[in-house]
CSV table of C-alpha atoms and ligand atoms in Angstrom, one decimal:
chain,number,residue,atom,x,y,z
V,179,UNK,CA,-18.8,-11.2,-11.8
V,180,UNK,CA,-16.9,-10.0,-14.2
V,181,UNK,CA,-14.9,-7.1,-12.8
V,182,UNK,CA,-11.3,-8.6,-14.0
V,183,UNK,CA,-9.3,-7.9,-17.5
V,184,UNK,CA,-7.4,-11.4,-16.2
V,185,UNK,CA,-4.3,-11.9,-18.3
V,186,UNK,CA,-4.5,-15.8,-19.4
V,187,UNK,CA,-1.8,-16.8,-17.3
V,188,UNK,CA,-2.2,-19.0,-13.5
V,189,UNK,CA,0.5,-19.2,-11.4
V,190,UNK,CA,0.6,-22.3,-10.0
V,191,UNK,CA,3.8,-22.4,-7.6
V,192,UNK,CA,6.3,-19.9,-6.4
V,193,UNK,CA,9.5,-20.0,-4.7
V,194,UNK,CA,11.3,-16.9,-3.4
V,195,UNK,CA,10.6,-14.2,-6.5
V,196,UNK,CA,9.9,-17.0,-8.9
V,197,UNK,CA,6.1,-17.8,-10.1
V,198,UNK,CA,5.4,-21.3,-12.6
V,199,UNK,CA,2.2,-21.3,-14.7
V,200,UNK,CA,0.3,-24.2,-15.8
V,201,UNK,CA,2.7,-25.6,-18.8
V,202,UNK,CA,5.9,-25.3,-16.3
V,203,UNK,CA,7.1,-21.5,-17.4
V,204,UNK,CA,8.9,-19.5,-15.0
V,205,UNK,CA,8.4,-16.0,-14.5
V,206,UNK,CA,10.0,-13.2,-12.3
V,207,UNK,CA,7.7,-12.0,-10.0
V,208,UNK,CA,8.5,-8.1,-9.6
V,209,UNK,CA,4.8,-7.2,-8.2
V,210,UNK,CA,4.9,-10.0,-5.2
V,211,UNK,CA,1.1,-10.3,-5.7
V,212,UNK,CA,0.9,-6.4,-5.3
V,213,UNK,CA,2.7,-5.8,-2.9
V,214,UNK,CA,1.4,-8.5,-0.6
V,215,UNK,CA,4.1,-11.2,-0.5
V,216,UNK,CA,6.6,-9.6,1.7
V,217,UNK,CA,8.4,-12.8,2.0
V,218,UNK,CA,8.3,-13.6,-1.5
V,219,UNK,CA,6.3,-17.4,-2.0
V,220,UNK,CA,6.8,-20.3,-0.4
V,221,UNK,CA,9.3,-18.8,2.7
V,222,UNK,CA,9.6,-22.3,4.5
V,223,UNK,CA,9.1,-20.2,8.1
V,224,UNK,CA,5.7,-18.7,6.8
V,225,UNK,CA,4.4,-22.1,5.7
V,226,UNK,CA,5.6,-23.9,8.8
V,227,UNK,CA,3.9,-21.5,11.1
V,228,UNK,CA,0.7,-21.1,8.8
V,229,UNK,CA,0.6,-25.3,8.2
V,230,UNK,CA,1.1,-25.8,12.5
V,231,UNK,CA,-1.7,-22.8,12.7
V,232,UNK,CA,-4.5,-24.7,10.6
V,233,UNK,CA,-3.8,-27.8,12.5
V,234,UNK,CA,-4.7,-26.3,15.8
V,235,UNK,CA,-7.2,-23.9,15.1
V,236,UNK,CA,-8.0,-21.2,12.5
V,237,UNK,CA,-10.9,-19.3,13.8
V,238,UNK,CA,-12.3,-18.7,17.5
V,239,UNK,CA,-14.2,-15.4,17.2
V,240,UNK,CA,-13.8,-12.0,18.6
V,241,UNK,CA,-15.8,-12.7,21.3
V,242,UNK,CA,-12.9,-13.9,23.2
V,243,UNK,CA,-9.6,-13.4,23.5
V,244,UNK,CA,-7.2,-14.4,20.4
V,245,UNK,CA,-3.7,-14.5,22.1
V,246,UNK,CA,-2.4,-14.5,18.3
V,247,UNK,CA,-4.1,-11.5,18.0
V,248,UNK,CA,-2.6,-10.0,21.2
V,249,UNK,CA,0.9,-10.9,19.7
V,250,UNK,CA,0.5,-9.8,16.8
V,251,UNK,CA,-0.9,-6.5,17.9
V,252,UNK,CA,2.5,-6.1,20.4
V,253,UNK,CA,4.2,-6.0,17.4
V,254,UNK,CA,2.7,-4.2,14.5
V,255,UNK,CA,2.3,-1.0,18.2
V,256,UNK,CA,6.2,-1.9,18.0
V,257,UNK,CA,7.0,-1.3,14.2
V,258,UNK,CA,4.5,1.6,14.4
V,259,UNK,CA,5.0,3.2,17.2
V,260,UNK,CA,1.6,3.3,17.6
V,261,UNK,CA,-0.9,2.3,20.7
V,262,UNK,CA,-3.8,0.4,19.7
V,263,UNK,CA,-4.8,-1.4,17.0
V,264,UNK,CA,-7.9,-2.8,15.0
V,265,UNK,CA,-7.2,-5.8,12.5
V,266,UNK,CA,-9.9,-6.8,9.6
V,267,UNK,CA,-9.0,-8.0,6.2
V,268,UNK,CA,-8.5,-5.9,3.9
V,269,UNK,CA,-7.0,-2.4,3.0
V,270,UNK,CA,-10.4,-0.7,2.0
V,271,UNK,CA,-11.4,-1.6,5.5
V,272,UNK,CA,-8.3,-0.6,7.3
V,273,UNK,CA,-9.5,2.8,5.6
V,274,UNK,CA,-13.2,2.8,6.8
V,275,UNK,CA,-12.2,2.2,10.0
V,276,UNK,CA,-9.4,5.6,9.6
V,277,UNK,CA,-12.6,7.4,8.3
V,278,UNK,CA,-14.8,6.0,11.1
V,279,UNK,CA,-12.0,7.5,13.7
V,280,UNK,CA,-11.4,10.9,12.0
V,281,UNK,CA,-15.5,11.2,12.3
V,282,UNK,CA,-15.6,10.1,15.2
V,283,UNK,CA,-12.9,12.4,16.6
V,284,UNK,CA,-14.8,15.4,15.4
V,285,UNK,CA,-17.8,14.2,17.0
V,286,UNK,CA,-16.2,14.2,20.1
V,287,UNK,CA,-15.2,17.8,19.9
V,288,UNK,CA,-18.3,18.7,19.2
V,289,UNK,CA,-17.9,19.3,15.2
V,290,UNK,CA,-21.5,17.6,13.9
V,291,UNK,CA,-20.3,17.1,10.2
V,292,UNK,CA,-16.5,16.1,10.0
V,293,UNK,CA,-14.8,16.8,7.0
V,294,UNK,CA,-11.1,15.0,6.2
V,295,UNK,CA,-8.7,16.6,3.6
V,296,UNK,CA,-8.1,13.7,0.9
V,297,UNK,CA,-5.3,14.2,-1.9
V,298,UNK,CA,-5.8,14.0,-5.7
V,299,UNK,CA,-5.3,11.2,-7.8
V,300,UNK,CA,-5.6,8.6,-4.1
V,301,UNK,CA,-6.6,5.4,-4.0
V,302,UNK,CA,-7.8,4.1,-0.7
V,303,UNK,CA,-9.9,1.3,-1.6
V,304,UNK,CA,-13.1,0.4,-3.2
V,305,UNK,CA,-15.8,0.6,-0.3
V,306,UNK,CA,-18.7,3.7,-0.8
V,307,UNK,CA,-17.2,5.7,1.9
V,308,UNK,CA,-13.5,4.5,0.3
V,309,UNK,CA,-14.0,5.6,-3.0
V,310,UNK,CA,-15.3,8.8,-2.2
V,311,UNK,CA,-12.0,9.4,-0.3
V,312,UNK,CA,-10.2,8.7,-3.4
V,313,UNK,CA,-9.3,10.3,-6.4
V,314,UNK,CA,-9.9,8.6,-9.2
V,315,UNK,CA,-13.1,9.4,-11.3
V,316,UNK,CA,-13.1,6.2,-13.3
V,317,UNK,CA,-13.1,4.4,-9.7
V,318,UNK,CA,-16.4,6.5,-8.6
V,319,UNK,CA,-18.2,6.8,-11.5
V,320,UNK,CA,-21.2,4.8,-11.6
V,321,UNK,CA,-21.4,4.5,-7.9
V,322,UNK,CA,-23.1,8.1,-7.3
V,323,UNK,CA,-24.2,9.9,-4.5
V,324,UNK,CA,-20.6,9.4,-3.0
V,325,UNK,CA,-20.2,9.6,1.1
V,326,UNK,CA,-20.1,13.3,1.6
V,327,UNK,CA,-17.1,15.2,3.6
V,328,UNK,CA,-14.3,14.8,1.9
V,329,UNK,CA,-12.3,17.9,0.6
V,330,UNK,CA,-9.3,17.2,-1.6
V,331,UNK,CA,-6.6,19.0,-2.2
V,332,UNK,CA,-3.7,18.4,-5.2
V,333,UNK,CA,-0.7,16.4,-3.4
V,334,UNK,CA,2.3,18.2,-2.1
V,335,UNK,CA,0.7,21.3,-2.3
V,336,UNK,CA,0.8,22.8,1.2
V,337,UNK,CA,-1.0,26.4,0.4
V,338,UNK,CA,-3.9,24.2,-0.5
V,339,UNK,CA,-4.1,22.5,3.0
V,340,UNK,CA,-3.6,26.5,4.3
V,341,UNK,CA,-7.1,27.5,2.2
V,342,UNK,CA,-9.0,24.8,3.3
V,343,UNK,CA,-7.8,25.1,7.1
V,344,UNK,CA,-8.6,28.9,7.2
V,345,UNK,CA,-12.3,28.4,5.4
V,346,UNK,CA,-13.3,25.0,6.5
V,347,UNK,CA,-13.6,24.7,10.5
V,348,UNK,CA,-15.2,21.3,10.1
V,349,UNK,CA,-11.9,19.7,9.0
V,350,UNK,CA,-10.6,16.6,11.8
V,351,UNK,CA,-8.3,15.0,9.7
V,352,UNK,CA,-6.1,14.8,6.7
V,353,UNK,CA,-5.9,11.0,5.0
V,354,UNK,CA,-2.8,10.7,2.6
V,355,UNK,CA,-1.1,7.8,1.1
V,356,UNK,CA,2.9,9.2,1.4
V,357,UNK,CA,3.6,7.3,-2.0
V,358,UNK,CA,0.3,6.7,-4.1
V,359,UNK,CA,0.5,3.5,-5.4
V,360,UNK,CA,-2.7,2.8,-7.9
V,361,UNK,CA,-1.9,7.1,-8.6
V,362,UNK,CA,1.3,6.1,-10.3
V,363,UNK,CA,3.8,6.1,-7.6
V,364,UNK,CA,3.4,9.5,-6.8
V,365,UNK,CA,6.3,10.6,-4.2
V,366,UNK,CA,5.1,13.0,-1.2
V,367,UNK,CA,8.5,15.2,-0.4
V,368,UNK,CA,9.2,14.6,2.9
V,369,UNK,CA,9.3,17.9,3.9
V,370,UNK,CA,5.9,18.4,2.7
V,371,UNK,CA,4.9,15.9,5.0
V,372,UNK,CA,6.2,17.2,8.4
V,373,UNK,CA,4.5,20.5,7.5
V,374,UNK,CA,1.6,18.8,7.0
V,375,UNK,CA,1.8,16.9,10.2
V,376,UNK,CA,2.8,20.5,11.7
V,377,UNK,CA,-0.5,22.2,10.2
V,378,UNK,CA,-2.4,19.1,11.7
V,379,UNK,CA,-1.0,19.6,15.0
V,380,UNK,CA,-1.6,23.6,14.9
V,381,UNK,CA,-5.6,22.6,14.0
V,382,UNK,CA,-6.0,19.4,16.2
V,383,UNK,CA,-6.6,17.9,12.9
V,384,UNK,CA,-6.0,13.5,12.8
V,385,UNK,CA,-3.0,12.6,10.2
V,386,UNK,CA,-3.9,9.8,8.6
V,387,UNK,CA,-1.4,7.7,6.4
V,388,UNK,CA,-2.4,4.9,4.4
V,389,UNK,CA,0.6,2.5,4.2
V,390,UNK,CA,-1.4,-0.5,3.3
V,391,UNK,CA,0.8,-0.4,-0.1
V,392,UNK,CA,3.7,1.4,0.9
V,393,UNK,CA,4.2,0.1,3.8
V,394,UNK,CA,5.3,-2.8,5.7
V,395,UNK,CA,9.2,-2.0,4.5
V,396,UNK,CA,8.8,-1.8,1.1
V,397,UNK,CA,10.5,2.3,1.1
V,398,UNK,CA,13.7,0.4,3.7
V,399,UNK,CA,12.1,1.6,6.5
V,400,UNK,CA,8.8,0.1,7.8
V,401,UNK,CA,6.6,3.0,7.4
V,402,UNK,CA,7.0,6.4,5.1
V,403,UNK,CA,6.3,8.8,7.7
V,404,UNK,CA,9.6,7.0,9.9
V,405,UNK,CA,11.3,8.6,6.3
V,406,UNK,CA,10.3,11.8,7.8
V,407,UNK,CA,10.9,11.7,11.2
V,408,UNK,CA,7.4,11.9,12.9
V,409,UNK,CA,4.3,9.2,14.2
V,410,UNK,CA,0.8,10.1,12.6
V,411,UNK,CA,-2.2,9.6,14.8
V,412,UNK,CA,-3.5,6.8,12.5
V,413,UNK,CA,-2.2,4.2,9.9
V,414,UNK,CA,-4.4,1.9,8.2
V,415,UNK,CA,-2.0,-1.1,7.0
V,416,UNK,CA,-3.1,-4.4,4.8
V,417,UNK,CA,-1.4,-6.1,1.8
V,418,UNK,CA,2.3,-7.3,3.0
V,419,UNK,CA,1.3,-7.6,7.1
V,420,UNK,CA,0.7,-11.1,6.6
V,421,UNK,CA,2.7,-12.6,4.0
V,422,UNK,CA,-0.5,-13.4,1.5
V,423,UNK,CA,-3.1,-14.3,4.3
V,424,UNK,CA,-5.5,-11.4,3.9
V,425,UNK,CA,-5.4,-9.4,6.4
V,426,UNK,CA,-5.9,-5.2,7.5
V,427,UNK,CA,-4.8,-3.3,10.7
V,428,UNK,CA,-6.2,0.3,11.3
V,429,UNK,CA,-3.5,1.7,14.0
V,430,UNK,CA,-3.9,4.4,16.2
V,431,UNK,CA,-2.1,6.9,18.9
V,432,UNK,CA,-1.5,10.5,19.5
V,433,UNK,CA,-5.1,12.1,19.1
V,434,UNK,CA,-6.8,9.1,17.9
V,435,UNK,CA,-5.8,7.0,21.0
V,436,UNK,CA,-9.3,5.9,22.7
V,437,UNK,CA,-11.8,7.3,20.0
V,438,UNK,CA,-13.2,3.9,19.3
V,439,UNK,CA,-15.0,2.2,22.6
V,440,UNK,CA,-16.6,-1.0,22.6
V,441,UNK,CA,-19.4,-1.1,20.4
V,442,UNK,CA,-17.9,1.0,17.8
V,443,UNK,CA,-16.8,-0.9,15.4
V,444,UNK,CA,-16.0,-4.6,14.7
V,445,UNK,CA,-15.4,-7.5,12.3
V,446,UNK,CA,-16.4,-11.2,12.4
V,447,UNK,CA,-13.1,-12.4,10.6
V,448,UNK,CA,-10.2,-9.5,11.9
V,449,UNK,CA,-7.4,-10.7,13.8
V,450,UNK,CA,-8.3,-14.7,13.6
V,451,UNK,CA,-5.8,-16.7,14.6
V,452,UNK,CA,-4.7,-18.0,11.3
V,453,UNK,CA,-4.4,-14.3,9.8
V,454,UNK,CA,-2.4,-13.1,13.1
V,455,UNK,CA,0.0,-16.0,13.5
V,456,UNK,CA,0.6,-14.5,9.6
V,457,UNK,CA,0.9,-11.3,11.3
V,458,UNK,CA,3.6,-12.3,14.0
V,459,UNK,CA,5.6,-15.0,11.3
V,460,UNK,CA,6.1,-11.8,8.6
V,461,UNK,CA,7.3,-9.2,11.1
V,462,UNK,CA,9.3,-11.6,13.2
V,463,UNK,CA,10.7,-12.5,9.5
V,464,UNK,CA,11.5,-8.6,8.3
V,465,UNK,CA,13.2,-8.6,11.0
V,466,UNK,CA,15.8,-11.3,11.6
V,467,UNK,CA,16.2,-11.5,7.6
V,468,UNK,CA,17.0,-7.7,7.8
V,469,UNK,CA,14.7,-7.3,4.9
V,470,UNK,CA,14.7,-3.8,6.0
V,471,UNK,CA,17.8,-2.9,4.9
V,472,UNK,CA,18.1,-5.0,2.2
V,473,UNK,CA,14.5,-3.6,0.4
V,474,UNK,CA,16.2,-0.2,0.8
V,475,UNK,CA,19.6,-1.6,-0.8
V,476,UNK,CA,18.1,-3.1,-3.4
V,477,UNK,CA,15.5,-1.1,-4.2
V,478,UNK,CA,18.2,1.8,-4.7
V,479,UNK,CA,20.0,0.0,-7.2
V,480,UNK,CA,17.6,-1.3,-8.9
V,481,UNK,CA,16.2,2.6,-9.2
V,482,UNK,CA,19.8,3.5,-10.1
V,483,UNK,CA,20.0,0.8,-12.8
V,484,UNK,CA,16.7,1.9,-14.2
V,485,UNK,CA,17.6,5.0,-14.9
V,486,UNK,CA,20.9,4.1,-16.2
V,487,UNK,CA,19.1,1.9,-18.4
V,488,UNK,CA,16.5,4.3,-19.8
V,489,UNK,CA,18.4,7.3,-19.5
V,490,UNK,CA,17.8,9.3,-23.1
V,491,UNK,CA,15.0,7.2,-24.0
V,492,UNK,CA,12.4,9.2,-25.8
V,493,UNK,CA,8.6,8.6,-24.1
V,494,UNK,CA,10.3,7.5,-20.5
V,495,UNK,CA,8.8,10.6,-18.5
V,496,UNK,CA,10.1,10.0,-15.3
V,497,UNK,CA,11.5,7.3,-13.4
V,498,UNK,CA,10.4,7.4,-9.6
V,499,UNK,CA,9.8,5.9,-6.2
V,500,UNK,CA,11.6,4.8,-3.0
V,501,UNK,CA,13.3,1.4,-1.8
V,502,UNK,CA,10.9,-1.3,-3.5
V,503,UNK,CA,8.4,1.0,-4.7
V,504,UNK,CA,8.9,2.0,-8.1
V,505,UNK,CA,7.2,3.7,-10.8
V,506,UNK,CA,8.8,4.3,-15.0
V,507,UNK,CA,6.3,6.8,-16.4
V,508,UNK,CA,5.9,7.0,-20.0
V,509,UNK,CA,4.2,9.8,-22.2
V,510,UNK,CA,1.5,7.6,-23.1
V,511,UNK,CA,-0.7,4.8,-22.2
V,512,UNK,CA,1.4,1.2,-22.1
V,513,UNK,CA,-0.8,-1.3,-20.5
V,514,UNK,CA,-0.1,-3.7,-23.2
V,515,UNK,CA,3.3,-4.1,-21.6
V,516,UNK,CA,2.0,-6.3,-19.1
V,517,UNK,CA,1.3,-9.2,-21.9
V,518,UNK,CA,4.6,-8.1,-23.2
V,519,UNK,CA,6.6,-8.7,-20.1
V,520,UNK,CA,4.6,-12.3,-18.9
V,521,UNK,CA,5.9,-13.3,-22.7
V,522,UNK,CA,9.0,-12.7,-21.7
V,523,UNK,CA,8.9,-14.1,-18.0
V,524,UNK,CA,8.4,-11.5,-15.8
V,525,UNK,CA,5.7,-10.1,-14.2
V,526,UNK,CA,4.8,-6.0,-13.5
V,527,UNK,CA,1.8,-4.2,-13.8
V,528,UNK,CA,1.2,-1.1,-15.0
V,529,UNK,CA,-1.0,1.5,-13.2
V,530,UNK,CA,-2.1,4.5,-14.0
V,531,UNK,CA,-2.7,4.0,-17.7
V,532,UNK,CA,1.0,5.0,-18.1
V,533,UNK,CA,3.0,3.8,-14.8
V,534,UNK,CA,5.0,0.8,-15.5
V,535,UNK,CA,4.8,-0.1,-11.5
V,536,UNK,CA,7.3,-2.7,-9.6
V,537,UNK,CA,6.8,-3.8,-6.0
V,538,UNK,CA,8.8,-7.1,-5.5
V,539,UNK,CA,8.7,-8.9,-2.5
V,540,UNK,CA,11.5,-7.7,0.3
V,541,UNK,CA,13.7,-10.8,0.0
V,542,UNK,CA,14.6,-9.7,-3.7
V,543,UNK,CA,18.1,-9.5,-3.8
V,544,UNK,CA,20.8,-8.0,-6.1
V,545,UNK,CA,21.3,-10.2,-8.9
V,546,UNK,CA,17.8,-10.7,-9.1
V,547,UNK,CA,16.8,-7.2,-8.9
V,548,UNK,CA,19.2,-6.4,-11.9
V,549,UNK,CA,17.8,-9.2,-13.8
V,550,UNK,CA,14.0,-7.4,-13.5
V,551,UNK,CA,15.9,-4.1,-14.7
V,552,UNK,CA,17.5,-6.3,-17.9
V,553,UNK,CA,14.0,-7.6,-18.5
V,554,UNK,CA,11.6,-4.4,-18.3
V,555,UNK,CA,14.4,-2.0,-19.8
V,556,UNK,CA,14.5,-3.8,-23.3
V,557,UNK,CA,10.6,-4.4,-23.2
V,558,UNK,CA,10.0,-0.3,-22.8
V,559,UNK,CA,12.4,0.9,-25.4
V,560,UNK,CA,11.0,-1.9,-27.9
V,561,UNK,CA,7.0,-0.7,-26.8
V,562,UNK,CA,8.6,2.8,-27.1
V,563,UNK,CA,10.2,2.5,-30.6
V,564,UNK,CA,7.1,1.1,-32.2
V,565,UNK,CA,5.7,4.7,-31.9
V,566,UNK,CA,2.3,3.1,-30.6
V,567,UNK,CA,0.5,6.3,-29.4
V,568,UNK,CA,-3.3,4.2,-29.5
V,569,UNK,CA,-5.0,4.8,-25.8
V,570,UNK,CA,-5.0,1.7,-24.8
V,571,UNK,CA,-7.3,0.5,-21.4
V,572,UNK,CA,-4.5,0.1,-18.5
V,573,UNK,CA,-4.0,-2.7,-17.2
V,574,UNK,CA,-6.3,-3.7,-14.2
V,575,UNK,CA,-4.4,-2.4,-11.0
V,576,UNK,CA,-5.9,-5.0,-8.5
P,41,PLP,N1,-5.1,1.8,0.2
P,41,PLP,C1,-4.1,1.7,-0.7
P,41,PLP,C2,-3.0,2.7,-0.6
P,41,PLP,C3,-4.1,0.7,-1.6
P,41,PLP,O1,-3.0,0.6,-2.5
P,41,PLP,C4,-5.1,-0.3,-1.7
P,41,PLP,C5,-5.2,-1.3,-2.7
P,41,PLP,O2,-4.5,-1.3,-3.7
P,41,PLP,C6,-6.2,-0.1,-0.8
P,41,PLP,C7,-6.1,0.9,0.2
P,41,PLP,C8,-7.3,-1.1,-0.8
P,41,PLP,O3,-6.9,-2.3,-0.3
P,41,PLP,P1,-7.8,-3.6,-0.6
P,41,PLP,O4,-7.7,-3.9,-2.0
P,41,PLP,O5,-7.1,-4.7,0.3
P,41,PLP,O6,-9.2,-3.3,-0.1
């Protein structure tokens, strides 16, 4: 179908951040397939496990035990610090399965129509109940009647959550994505976010934070809310877990541990052994590469570089985000700088209509992270001197 503005380019190899197209051009890959190559392309310890994986077997069924799924659920409770957790393949349905939990929760308790607090401006996926939990009007429109109980409030705006808490009784959770990636990198405070977490506790409310894009170490730590210094009840994950294979994870603990009982939910494909021995090989790599450390190192410098670079440059709004995560807003739409950059060998994406957005993989390191700030700077002040104030349609996001 055609629901893609492709750009005419195909990647046809990649090594570490580096992409090659069809004639032999190399790129810089700053977007790391959004967000989803943690270990940037072609890490020889990902394609050994993957390559020994296939040649023993790639899918039993979930009828029987996986023992790659039991390992790789070991870890992603150990990153998380989370108890249980259910995998699927993708981030929208790492989110259904959140929104199955939070309804299910309140059914529990005795609440017959569960309502979760949603944030402006979210993206959680593409799925009915997944786009009603969203934000975005351009994602939704078309697809009316959207799933019913969502009640959204603006983001980091904590006398909003206070309204809805005092007049809406039905309320069982609160979804948020801590840095809204498709939204324009859109930076929860920390502080907002253990009140939030506080107000959830005070109402017995679920808090649910999608880290599908944000996570997985991206922000130098593995997960936002470990930024501030608490554990939500559930975190739906996707995108980097598995290195490329496609892959989701809906964790829970706290107040969601033991909502879902057998016959509650499921998934033909989630947690095959292929996708899980993904799973284990990524985290296992994060790890002993300290990619941790260095996403949060490089990430800052690039962030510094950035703004060094742009600093005084009429139309650059703001320049946000955390570790790997970053977002140059501009005062107007600038989708056409995503041609602009693959002309000039690297590749972004640009959300938002106006968000330049970069999300490299977590092996980037320094030299290359300043050569992706000494390609995009030049690229924004040229787009930026021409005066061109035309709306343009952004980029396509995903
Ligand atoms: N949640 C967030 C925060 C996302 O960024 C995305 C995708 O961009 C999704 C959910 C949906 O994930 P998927 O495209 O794998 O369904």
């Amino acid at each position: 179908m055609n629901t893609y503005a492709r750009q005419p380019v195909a990647f046809v190899r990649g090594q570490g951040v580096w992409l090659w197209d069809e004639a032999g051009k190399k790129y810089l890959d700053a977007l790391a397939g959004i967000a989803v190559n943690t270990l940037g392309h072609n890490h020889p310890r990902l394609v050994r496990a993957l390559t020994e994986q296939i040649g023993r077997i790639i899918h039993t069924s979930n009828l029987f035990r996986v023992p790659q799924q039991e390992a790789a659920a070991d870890r992603v409770a150990e990153i998380t610090g989370l108890d249980e957790v259910f995998f699927c393949n993708s981030g929208l349905e790492a989110n259904e399965a959140a929104i199955k939990v939070a309804r299910k929760y309140g059914h529990d308790r005795g609440v017959k129509e569960p309502a979760i607090i949603v944030m402006e401006k979210a993206f959680h996926g593409r799925s009915l109940a997944t786009l009603s939990a969203g934000g975005s009007r351009k994602v939704q429109a078309g697809f009316e009647p959207l799933v019913q109980g969502f009640v959204r409030v603006p983001l980091n705006d904590l006398e909003a959550v206070r309204q809805v808490a005092a007049h809406n009784k039905n309320v069982t959770a609160v979804f948020i994505e801590p840095i809204q990636g498709e939204g324009g990198i859109n930076v929860s405070r920390l502080e907002y976010l253990r009140e939030l977490k506080q107000i959830c506790d005070a109402n017995e409310w679920l808090f649910m934070s999608d880290e599908v894009q944000c996570g997985l170490g991206r922000t130098g730590k593995w997960f936002v809310y470990q930024h501030a210094g608490f554990l939500p009840d559930v975190v739906p994950l996707a995108k980097g877990l598995a290195g490329g294979v496609p892959v989701g994870a809906c964790v829970v603990g706290g107040r969601a541990r033991g909502v879902f009982k057998p016959g509650n939910h499921g998934s033909t494909f989630g947690g095959n052994p292929l996708a899980m021995t993904g799973v284990v090989t990524t985290i296992d790599t994060v790890k002993e590469e300290s990619l941790l450390e260095n996403a949060g190192r490089v990430g800052d410098s690039m962030l510094n570089n950035l703004r060094n670079a742009l600093r005084d440059v009429a139309g650059v709004a703001e320049i946000r985000g955390m570790g790997l995560m970053i977002g140059i807003e501009l005062d107007r739409p600038c989708g056409e700088l995503v041609k602009a950059a693959l002309d000039a060998g690297l590749v972004i994406n640009v959300t938002a209509d106006n968000v330049v957005r970069i999300l490299p993989a977590l092996i980037m390191n320094e030299v290359e992270g300043r050569e992706v700030v000494e390609r995009v700077a030049p690229l924004i002040k040229g787009f930026l001197a021409q005066g061109s104030a035309q709306p343009k349609a952004a980029a396509v996001a995903r």
